[in-house]
Coordinates of C-alpha atoms in Angstrom, one line a residue:
X222 CA 0.0 0.0 0.0
X223 CA 1.3 3.5 -0.9
X224 CA 1.6 5.8 2.1
X225 CA 0.3 9.1 0.7
X226 CA 2.0 11.7 2.9
X227 CA 3.2 15.1 1.7
X228 CA 4.7 18.2 3.3
X229 CA 4.5 21.5 1.4
X230 CA 7.2 24.1 2.0
X231 CA 8.4 27.4 0.5
X232 CA 5.2 29.5 1.0
X233 CA 4.0 31.7 3.9
X234 CA 1.0 29.4 4.5
X235 CA -2.6 28.7 3.8
X236 CA -5.3 29.8 3.4
X237 CA -3.9 31.8 0.6
X238 CA -3.3 35.5 1.2
X239 CA 0.0 36.3 -0.5
X240 CA 0.1 35.2 -4.2
X241 CA 0.3 32.5 -6.7
X242 CA 2.3 29.8 -4.9
X243 CA 0.0 30.1 -1.8
X244 CA -3.1 29.8 -4.0
X245 CA -1.6 26.7 -5.7
X246 CA -0.6 25.2 -2.3
X247 CA -4.1 25.6 -1.0
X248 CA -5.6 24.1 -4.1
X249 CA -3.2 21.1 -4.1
X250 CA -3.6 20.4 -0.4
X251 CA -7.4 20.4 -0.5
X252 CA -7.3 18.2 -3.6
X253 CA -5.0 15.7 -2.1
X254 CA -6.8 15.5 1.3
X255 CA -10.0 14.8 -0.6
X256 CA -8.1 11.8 -2.2
X257 CA -6.9 10.4 1.1
X258 CA -3.5 12.0 1.4
X259 CA -2.2 13.3 4.7
X260 CA -0.9 16.8 3.9
X261 CA 1.2 19.1 6.1
X262 CA 1.7 22.8 5.1
X263 CA 4.4 24.9 6.9
X264 CA 3.2 28.4 7.8
X265 CA 5.2 31.5 8.6
X266 CA 4.1 33.5 11.6
X267 CA 5.5 36.8 12.8
X268 CA 6.8 37.0 16.3
X269 CA 8.5 34.6 18.7
X270 CA 7.6 31.5 20.6
X271 CA 7.3 27.8 20.1
X272 CA 6.3 25.9 17.1
X273 CA 2.6 24.9 17.2
X274 CA 0.1 23.0 15.0
X275 CA -3.4 23.6 13.8
X276 CA -5.8 21.9 11.4
X277 CA -7.6 23.6 8.5
X278 CA -10.1 21.7 6.4
X279 CA -8.3 18.4 7.1
X280 CA -4.8 19.9 6.4
X281 CA -2.2 19.8 9.2
X282 CA -0.5 23.2 9.5
X283 CA 2.8 23.7 11.3
X284 CA 3.2 27.3 12.4
X285 CA 6.8 28.6 12.9
X286 CA 7.1 32.0 14.5
X287 CA 9.9 34.1 13.1
X288 CA 10.9 37.6 14.2
X289 CA 11.4 40.5 11.8
X290 CA 10.3 41.0 8.2
X291 CA 11.8 40.9 4.8
X292 CA 14.1 38.5 3.0
X293 CA 16.2 37.5 6.1
X294 CA 13.1 36.4 8.0
X295 CA 11.9 34.4 5.1
X296 CA 15.3 32.6 4.8
X297 CA 15.2 31.9 8.6
X298 CA 11.6 30.5 8.3
X299 CA 12.7 28.3 5.4
X300 CA 15.7 27.0 7.5
X301 CA 13.5 26.3 10.5
X302 CA 10.8 24.6 8.4
X303 CA 13.3 22.5 6.5
X304 CA 14.9 21.3 9.8
X305 CA 11.5 20.4 11.2
X306 CA 10.4 18.6 8.0
X307 CA 13.7 16.6 7.9
X308 CA 12.6 15.1 11.3
X309 CA 8.9 14.6 10.5
X310 CA 8.3 14.3 6.7
X311 CA 8.5 11.4 4.3
X312 CA 8.0 13.4 1.1
X313 CA 8.4 17.1 0.5
X314 CA 7.1 19.5 -2.2
X315 CA 9.2 22.7 -2.2
X316 CA 7.6 25.7 -4.0
X317 CA 10.4 27.8 -5.3
X318 CA 14.2 27.4 -5.1
X319 CA 15.2 30.6 -3.2
X320 CA 16.6 28.5 -0.4
X321 CA 17.1 25.3 -2.2
X322 CA 20.6 24.7 -0.7
X323 CA 18.7 23.7 2.5
X324 CA 17.5 20.7 0.6
X325 CA 20.8 19.0 1.3
X326 CA 19.2 18.0 4.6
X327 CA 16.6 16.0 2.8
X328 CA 19.2 14.3 0.7
X329 CA 21.1 13.3 3.8
X330 CA 17.9 12.0 5.5
X331 CA 16.7 10.1 2.4
X332 CA 13.6 12.2 2.0
X333 CA 12.1 12.7 -1.4
X334 CA 12.0 16.4 -2.4
X335 CA 10.1 17.6 -5.5
X336 CA 10.9 21.2 -6.3
X337 CA 8.8 23.6 -8.4
X338 CA 11.6 25.7 -9.9
X339 CA 9.4 28.8 -10.6
X340 CA 10.8 31.3 -13.0
X341 CA 14.4 32.4 -13.6
X342 CA 14.5 34.5 -10.5
X343 CA 18.1 35.7 -10.7
X344 CA 17.4 37.4 -14.0
X345 CA 14.9 39.9 -12.5
X346 CA 15.9 43.5 -12.8
X347 CA 15.0 44.3 -9.2
X348 CA 17.8 42.3 -7.7
X349 CA 21.3 43.6 -6.9
X350 CA 24.5 41.6 -7.3
X351 CA 24.3 39.9 -3.9
X352 CA 20.7 38.8 -4.4
X353 CA 21.4 37.6 -7.9
X354 CA 24.3 35.5 -6.8
X355 CA 22.3 34.0 -4.0
X356 CA 19.4 33.1 -6.3
X357 CA 21.7 31.8 -9.1
X358 CA 23.5 29.5 -6.6
X359 CA 20.2 28.2 -5.2
X360 CA 18.8 27.5 -8.7
X361 CA 21.9 25.4 -9.3
X362 CA 21.5 23.7 -5.8
X363 CA 17.8 23.0 -6.4
X364 CA 18.5 21.5 -9.8
X365 CA 21.1 19.1 -8.3
X366 CA 19.5 18.4 -4.9
X367 CA 15.8 17.9 -5.9
X368 CA 14.7 14.4 -6.7
X369 CA 12.4 15.7 -9.4
X370 CA 12.0 19.2 -10.8
X371 CA 8.7 20.8 -11.9
X372 CA 8.9 23.5 -14.6
X373 CA 5.7 25.5 -15.1
X374 CA 6.5 26.3 -18.8
X375 CA 8.3 24.6 -21.7
X376 CA 10.9 27.4 -21.8
X377 CA 11.7 26.8 -18.1
X378 CA 12.1 23.1 -18.7
X379 CA 14.6 23.9 -21.5
X380 CA 16.5 26.2 -19.2
X381 CA 16.7 23.5 -16.5
X382 CA 18.0 21.0 -19.1
X383 CA 21.2 23.0 -19.2
X384 CA 21.8 21.7 -15.6
X385 CA 20.2 18.3 -15.4
X386 CA 18.8 15.6 -17.7
X387 CA 15.3 16.1 -19.2
X388 CA 14.2 12.9 -17.5
X389 CA 14.4 14.7 -14.1
X390 CA 12.1 17.5 -15.2
X391 CA 8.3 17.4 -15.5
X392 CA 6.4 20.3 -17.1
X393 CA 3.2 21.2 -15.3
X394 CA 1.7 24.7 -15.7
X395 CA -0.2 26.8 -13.3
X396 CA -4.0 26.5 -13.1
X397 CA -7.0 28.8 -12.5
X398 CA -10.7 28.4 -12.1
X399 CA -13.0 29.2 -14.9
X400 CA -15.0 32.3 -14.1
X401 CA -18.4 32.7 -15.8
X402 CA -19.9 35.4 -13.6
X403 CA -18.8 37.9 -11.0
X404 CA -20.6 40.4 -8.8
X405 CA -21.0 43.6 -10.8
X406 CA -21.9 45.6 -7.8
X407 CA -18.3 45.5 -6.6
X408 CA -17.4 47.8 -9.5
X409 CA -19.5 50.7 -8.1
X410 CA -17.0 51.9 -5.5
X411 CA -14.4 52.3 -8.2
X412 CA -16.7 54.2 -10.5
X413 CA -16.5 51.5 -13.2
X414 CA -19.0 50.0 -15.6
X415 CA -18.7 46.5 -17.2
X416 CA -16.7 46.6 -20.4
X417 CA -15.8 50.3 -19.8
X418 CA -12.2 49.7 -18.8
X419 CA -9.0 47.7 -19.4
X420 CA -7.0 46.2 -16.6
X421 CA -3.4 45.6 -15.4
X422 CA -2.7 43.3 -12.4
X423 CA 1.0 43.1 -11.7
X424 CA 3.7 44.1 -9.3
X425 CA 5.0 47.6 -10.3
X426 CA 8.4 46.6 -11.5
X427 CA 10.2 47.5 -14.7
X428 CA 10.3 43.9 -16.0
X429 CA 6.4 43.9 -16.0
X430 CA 6.3 46.8 -18.5
X431 CA 3.9 48.9 -16.5
X432 CA 5.5 52.2 -17.6
X433 CA 5.2 51.5 -21.4
X434 CA 1.7 50.2 -21.0
X435 CA 0.6 53.3 -19.0
X436 CA 2.4 55.6 -21.5
X437 CA 0.8 53.9 -24.5
X438 CA -2.7 54.1 -23.0
X439 CA -2.3 57.7 -22.1
X440 CA -1.2 58.9 -25.5
X441 CA -4.8 59.7 -26.5
X442 CA -8.3 60.0 -25.2
X443 CA -9.8 56.5 -25.2
X444 CA -13.3 56.9 -23.8
X445 CA -12.3 53.9 -21.7
X446 CA -10.5 53.6 -18.3
X447 CA -7.2 51.8 -17.6
X448 CA -7.4 50.2 -14.1
X449 CA -4.0 49.5 -12.6
X450 CA -3.8 47.2 -9.5
X451 CA -0.8 47.2 -7.2
X452 CA 0.9 49.1 -4.4
X453 CA 2.6 52.3 -5.6
X454 CA 4.8 54.1 -3.2
X455 CA 6.0 57.7 -3.3
X456 CA 9.4 56.4 -2.1
X457 CA 10.1 54.3 -5.1
X458 CA 11.3 56.3 -8.2
X459 CA 9.8 53.8 -10.7
X460 CA 6.4 54.0 -9.1
X461 CA 6.5 57.8 -9.2
X462 CA 7.5 57.6 -12.9
X463 CA 4.6 55.4 -13.7
X464 CA 2.0 57.6 -12.0
X465 CA 3.5 60.8 -13.6
X466 CA 3.1 59.2 -17.0
X467 CA -0.6 58.4 -16.5
X468 CA -3.3 60.4 -18.3
X469 CA -6.6 61.3 -16.8
X470 CA -8.2 58.0 -17.8
X471 CA -5.8 55.9 -15.8
X472 CA -6.9 54.8 -12.3
X473 CA -4.5 53.5 -9.7
X474 CA -6.7 51.5 -7.3
X475 CA -4.0 50.2 -5.0
X476 CA -3.3 46.6 -3.9
X477 CA -6.5 44.7 -3.5
X478 CA -6.5 41.4 -1.6
X479 CA -10.2 40.6 -1.6
X480 CA -10.5 37.8 -4.0
X481 CA -14.1 38.5 -5.0
X482 CA -13.3 42.1 -5.8
X483 CA -10.3 41.2 -7.9
X484 CA -12.3 38.6 -9.7
X485 CA -15.1 41.1 -10.5
X486 CA -12.6 43.7 -11.7
X487 CA -10.9 41.2 -14.0
X488 CA -14.1 39.5 -15.3
X489 CA -15.9 42.7 -16.2
X490 CA -12.9 44.4 -18.0
X491 CA -12.9 44.6 -21.8
X492 CA -9.1 43.8 -22.1
X493 CA -6.4 42.4 -19.9
X494 CA -2.9 43.9 -20.4
X495 CA 0.0 41.7 -19.4
X496 CA 3.5 43.2 -19.6
X497 CA 5.6 40.4 -17.9
X498 CA 8.9 39.8 -19.7
X499 CA 10.5 37.3 -17.3
X500 CA 9.2 34.0 -15.9
X501 CA 7.2 31.0 -16.9
X502 CA 3.5 30.5 -16.6
X503 CA 2.3 33.6 -14.8
X504 CA -0.6 33.1 -12.4
X505 CA -2.2 36.4 -13.2
X506 CA -2.2 35.6 -16.9
X507 CA -3.8 32.2 -16.4
X508 CA -6.5 33.7 -14.1
X509 CA -7.3 36.3 -16.8
X510 CA -7.7 33.4 -19.3
X511 CA -10.0 31.6 -16.9
X512 CA -12.1 34.8 -16.8
X513 CA -12.3 34.9 -20.6
X514 CA -10.4 38.2 -20.9
X515 CA -9.1 39.2 -24.3
X516 CA -5.3 39.6 -23.8
X517 CA -2.8 42.1 -25.0
X518 CA 0.6 40.8 -23.8
X519 CA 4.2 41.6 -24.2
X520 CA 5.5 39.6 -27.1
X521 CA 7.8 36.9 -25.7
X522 CA 7.9 33.1 -25.8
X523 CA 6.6 32.8 -22.2
X524 CA 3.4 34.8 -22.9
X525 CA 2.8 33.4 -26.4
X526 CA 2.8 29.8 -25.2
X527 CA 0.4 30.5 -22.3
X528 CA -2.1 32.7 -24.0
X529 CA -1.9 31.2 -27.5
X530 CA -2.0 32.5 -31.0
X531 CA -5.6 33.9 -30.7
X532 CA -4.5 36.8 -28.6
X533 CA -2.6 40.1 -29.4
X534 CA 1.0 40.9 -28.5
X535 CA 3.1 44.1 -28.4
X536 CA 6.9 44.5 -28.8
X537 CA 7.3 48.0 -27.4
X538 CA 5.5 51.2 -26.3
X539 CA 4.7 52.3 -29.8
X540 CA 3.4 48.9 -30.8
X541 CA 1.4 48.7 -27.6
X542 CA -0.3 52.0 -28.4
X543 CA -1.2 50.8 -31.9
X544 CA -2.6 47.5 -30.7
X545 CA -4.6 49.2 -27.9
X546 CA -6.1 51.7 -30.4
X547 CA -7.1 49.0 -32.8
X548 CA -8.5 46.6 -30.2
X549 CA -10.5 49.1 -28.1
X550 CA -12.5 50.0 -31.2
X551 CA -13.1 46.5 -32.4
X552 CA -15.7 44.7 -30.3
X553 CA -16.0 41.8 -32.7
X554 CA -12.3 41.0 -32.4
X555 CA -12.4 41.3 -28.6
X556 CA -15.2 38.8 -28.6
X557 CA -13.3 36.3 -30.8
X558 CA -10.2 36.7 -28.5
X559 CA -12.4 36.0 -25.4
X560 CA -13.7 32.8 -26.9
X561 CA -10.3 31.7 -28.0
X562 CA -8.7 32.3 -24.6
X563 CA -11.5 30.4 -22.9
X564 CA -10.9 27.4 -25.1
X565 CA -7.2 27.4 -24.4
X566 CA -7.7 27.7 -20.7
X567 CA -10.1 24.7 -20.7
X568 CA -7.7 22.7 -22.8
X569 CA -4.5 23.2 -20.7
X570 CA -4.9 25.3 -17.5
X571 CA -7.8 24.1 -15.4
X572 CA -7.0 23.2 -11.7
X573 CA -8.3 19.7 -12.2
X574 CA -5.8 19.0 -15.0
X575 CA -2.9 20.6 -13.1
X576 CA -3.6 18.9 -9.8
X577 CA -4.0 15.5 -11.4
X578 CA -0.6 15.9 -12.9
X579 CA 0.9 16.8 -9.6
X580 CA -0.6 13.8 -7.9
X581 CA 0.7 11.4 -10.5
X582 CA 4.2 12.9 -10.2
X583 CA 4.2 12.7 -6.4
X584 CA 3.0 9.1 -6.5
X585 CA 5.8 8.2 -8.9
X586 CA 8.5 9.5 -6.6
X587 CA 7.0 8.6 -3.2

């Protein structure tokens, strides 16, 4: 009889409140528990004190208090949770490779460790030399120390093949629910009407092309809003530059963490703009596909594989402006794009498909 035990590490915890990996961990843990797995999720708590446990919807949660905030506290949490899992786990799923060097403990203890290798983190513009070096070394460590590697995009799989054999790598993308309706009343507080705005949901970083998108949209009067989600600070020069470039039809609505509100804003938009230039299968893009959003994305091999050939892509600011102008005046094309993106989501990116693939992988290396 197969003993179906799994410990999930590398996230802040569940229920999800911090982003794509937390959402995935919640989905996977609930799916596996419903299929008679025993699942443990390690959760980071701020403060000090002893480790304690709780249960949430049949999932065992191990809470590790860690003092402080920022990168160092996250590394400390990963170290403590790895040490704990080494003593108590039989199989581990690590989400991300930022502290993959700690996986040496699993190797020494004979514990199977499947690692989702995320995107190519060390290439992101926001990191300085020290952070880039740390991430580069941990990518190498994760590739060597993991028993199996998960790539969420074919290009990430090819990247990893420069370090390990293809047989060690399994390509499984990110998933999202299909959304066929959303509470329109949630738009009222933002002064929005269904179909009367385009939307951007991304961290305000240069690699996500927020500035060229805002500039492109602001070059002329659109008769349409651009809603930009994310936390913008007066203390960050790039954030200030983005806001200064915005015309009167651009609305910065802040970082919104209420899932129903984000879902409604996404579902009722006429166009989803996606400027990511680095990474694999981006959760926000897949969620837009699940909502049936027509997509105008930065033209690169990551986005083209995910969204498919039925969508529109821009190469630079000028091209983005041209594509925006054409699309916002063409309801028929937007409708065709919406239908195409729903078909691609159903074919490749539903949670059911993604979670089944993870379970089969975990059973194969348990």
